[in-house]
Amino acid sequence: MAWLNPKTDWQRTDVFLPLRDYTRIRDNIRHLAQQAAVLYAPVPLAPMPDAADDLLPFCDFFENPDRNTDRLMDATFRPETIPRARDYAPNGSVWDAADLNRIESAHLALHTAFAAQKNTRPMLAFTLGGDLFVPSL
């Protein structure tokens, strides 16, 4: 999954388009999970189906990406400014601007931190292999 810049300036009047916005959020979660697997350990994710603008989604359509974001932060680190996922209920409210800003800001914080960690982690300048010593190229 390729990283797409998140929208972190949602306003109450902004229109959420599932095909564009949900797909970006879902794909960024998958990208972050791949990065977490390299830097930490694999993080199991709840299912996140494809979106369509004419789709009438169930509660888990909105709940799973939010919970998956929490899972990523629990398995790696949680920025102090990012609160936990909220509770969802069938026939209840779904994402509003505050939820979208919280979710996508968490993604941006994790992406920035993972990039910094990847660039600064110590690496051996050579490869060890049994009784063979092979210098890295």
GROMACS .gro file of C-alpha atoms in nm:
model
  137
    1MET     CA    1   0.000   0.000   0.000
    2ALA     CA    2   0.125   0.343  -0.086
    3TRP     CA    3   0.105   0.623   0.169
    4LEU     CA    4  -0.141   0.902   0.089
    5ASN     CA    5  -0.125   1.230   0.279
    6PRO     CA    6  -0.411   1.234   0.531
    7LYS     CA    7  -0.660   1.518   0.558
    8THR     CA    8  -0.616   1.657   0.909
    9ASP     CA    9  -0.822   1.974   0.877
   10TRP     CA   10  -1.175   1.833   0.858
   11GLN     CA   11  -1.452   2.086   0.916
   12ARG     CA   12  -1.810   2.016   1.021
   13THR     CA   13  -1.926   2.125   0.675
   14ASP     CA   14  -1.687   1.898   0.479
   15VAL     CA   15  -1.842   1.613   0.284
   16PHE     CA   16  -1.704   1.265   0.356
   17LEU     CA   17  -1.681   1.059   0.036
   18PRO     CA   18  -1.641   0.690   0.116
   19LEU     CA   19  -1.476   0.598  -0.213
   20ARG     CA   20  -1.208   0.867  -0.175
   21ASP     CA   21  -1.180   0.936   0.198
   22TYR     CA   22  -1.249   0.593   0.348
   23THR     CA   23  -1.022   0.427   0.092
   24ARG     CA   24  -0.739   0.668   0.185
   25ILE     CA   25  -0.788   0.597   0.555
   26ARG     CA   26  -0.804   0.220   0.502
   27ASP     CA   27  -0.499   0.213   0.276
   28ASN     CA   28  -0.298   0.429   0.516
   29ILE     CA   29  -0.382   0.189   0.799
   30ARG     CA   30  -0.261  -0.102   0.588
   31HIS     CA   31   0.057   0.090   0.501
   32LEU     CA   32   0.120   0.167   0.870
   33ALA     CA   33   0.061  -0.198   0.959
   34GLN     CA   34   0.330  -0.299   0.708
   35GLN     CA   35   0.571  -0.046   0.860
   36ALA     CA   36   0.488  -0.163   1.213
   37ALA     CA   37   0.558  -0.523   1.111
   38VAL     CA   38   0.909  -0.422   0.998
   39LEU     CA   39   0.991  -0.204   1.299
   40TYR     CA   40   0.802  -0.386   1.577
   41ALA     CA   41   0.589  -0.694   1.513
   42PRO     CA   42   0.290  -0.779   1.294
   43VAL     CA   43  -0.033  -0.614   1.408
   44PRO     CA   44  -0.354  -0.808   1.336
   45LEU     CA   45  -0.617  -0.586   1.177
   46ALA     CA   46  -0.994  -0.616   1.177
   47PRO     CA   47  -1.146  -0.644   0.828
   48MET     CA   48  -1.186  -0.321   0.633
   49PRO     CA   49  -1.391  -0.380   0.316
   50ASP     CA   50  -1.383  -0.179  -0.004
   51ALA     CA   51  -1.594   0.135  -0.016
   52ALA     CA   52  -1.837   0.276  -0.269
   53ASP     CA   53  -2.017   0.609  -0.272
   54ASP     CA   54  -2.354   0.431  -0.299
   55LEU     CA   55  -2.280   0.183  -0.017
   56LEU     CA   56  -2.496   0.173   0.295
   57PRO     CA   57  -2.235   0.057   0.550
   58PHE     CA   58  -2.283  -0.122   0.880
   59CYS     CA   59  -2.136  -0.001   1.209
   60ASP     CA   60  -1.813  -0.203   1.171
   61PHE     CA   61  -1.737  -0.017   0.846
   62PHE     CA   62  -1.657   0.287   1.064
   63GLU     CA   63  -1.558   0.107   1.384
   64ASN     CA   64  -1.289  -0.123   1.241
   65PRO     CA   65  -1.061   0.148   1.096
   66ASP     CA   66  -1.086   0.340   1.423
   67ARG     CA   67  -1.009   0.027   1.629
   68ASN     CA   68  -0.727  -0.069   1.389
   69THR     CA   69  -0.570   0.272   1.443
   70ASP     CA   70  -0.586   0.206   1.818
   71ARG     CA   71  -0.432  -0.139   1.768
   72LEU     CA   72  -0.142   0.012   1.577
   73MET     CA   73  -0.080   0.268   1.850
   74ASP     CA   74  -0.112   0.006   2.126
   75ALA     CA   75   0.140  -0.218   1.949
   76THR     CA   76   0.388   0.062   1.875
   77PHE     CA   77   0.335   0.385   2.069
   78ARG     CA   78   0.055   0.631   2.133
   79PRO     CA   79   0.124   1.001   2.082
   80GLU     CA   80   0.013   1.191   2.392
   81THR     CA   81  -0.225   1.412   2.198
   82ILE     CA   82  -0.423   1.128   2.036
   83PRO     CA   83  -0.717   0.994   2.239
   84ARG     CA   84  -0.847   0.638   2.212
   85ALA     CA   85  -1.112   0.529   1.964
   86ARG     CA   86  -1.466   0.602   2.064
   87ASP     CA   87  -1.746   0.348   2.104
   88TYR     CA   88  -1.979   0.283   1.813
   89ALA     CA   89  -2.332   0.144   1.824
   90PRO     CA   90  -2.562   0.014   1.551
   91ASN     CA   91  -2.785   0.295   1.423
   92GLY     CA   92  -2.568   0.541   1.615
   93SER     CA   93  -2.360   0.829   1.492
   94VAL     CA   94  -2.067   0.762   1.262
   95TRP     CA   95  -1.755   0.967   1.197
   96ASP     CA   96  -1.778   1.341   1.235
   97ALA     CA   97  -1.508   1.601   1.168
   98ALA     CA   98  -1.355   1.551   1.515
   99ASP     CA   99  -1.332   1.173   1.464
  100LEU     CA  100  -1.178   1.211   1.120
  101ASN     CA  101  -0.923   1.463   1.247
  102ARG     CA  102  -0.835   1.231   1.539
  103ILE     CA  103  -0.797   0.925   1.315
  104GLU     CA  104  -0.603   1.092   1.035
  105SER     CA  105  -0.383   1.291   1.277
  106ALA     CA  106  -0.293   0.961   1.445
  107HIS     CA  107  -0.198   0.817   1.106
  108LEU     CA  108   0.023   1.116   1.029
  109ALA     CA  109   0.191   1.096   1.372
  110LEU     CA  110   0.260   0.723   1.330
  111HIS     CA  111   0.388   0.768   0.974
  112THR     CA  112   0.626   1.044   1.080
  113ALA     CA  113   0.753   0.845   1.378
  114PHE     CA  114   0.797   0.524   1.178
  115ALA     CA  115   0.997   0.709   0.912
  116ALA     CA  116   1.222   0.860   1.180
  117GLN     CA  117   1.269   0.524   1.351
  118LYS     CA  118   1.349   0.350   1.024
  119ASN     CA  119   1.607   0.615   0.934
  120THR     CA  120   1.780   0.609   1.274
  121ARG     CA  121   1.778   0.243   1.373
  122PRO     CA  122   2.126   0.099   1.412
  123MET     CA  123   2.237  -0.146   1.145
  124LEU     CA  124   2.544  -0.367   1.131
  125ALA     CA  125   2.786  -0.274   0.857
  126PHE     CA  126   2.837  -0.641   0.777
  127THR     CA  127   2.645  -0.966   0.755
  128LEU     CA  128   2.709  -1.255   0.994
  129GLY     CA  129   2.648  -1.603   0.861
  130GLY     CA  130   2.764  -1.908   1.055
  131ASP     CA  131   3.138  -1.947   1.001
  132LEU     CA  132   3.137  -1.708   0.706
  133PHE     CA  133   3.204  -1.337   0.739
  134VAL     CA  134   3.079  -1.142   0.440
  135PRO     CA  135   3.119  -0.762   0.441
  136SER     CA  136   2.812  -0.567   0.331
  137LEU     CA  137   2.831  -0.389  -0.001
   0.00000   0.00000   0.00000
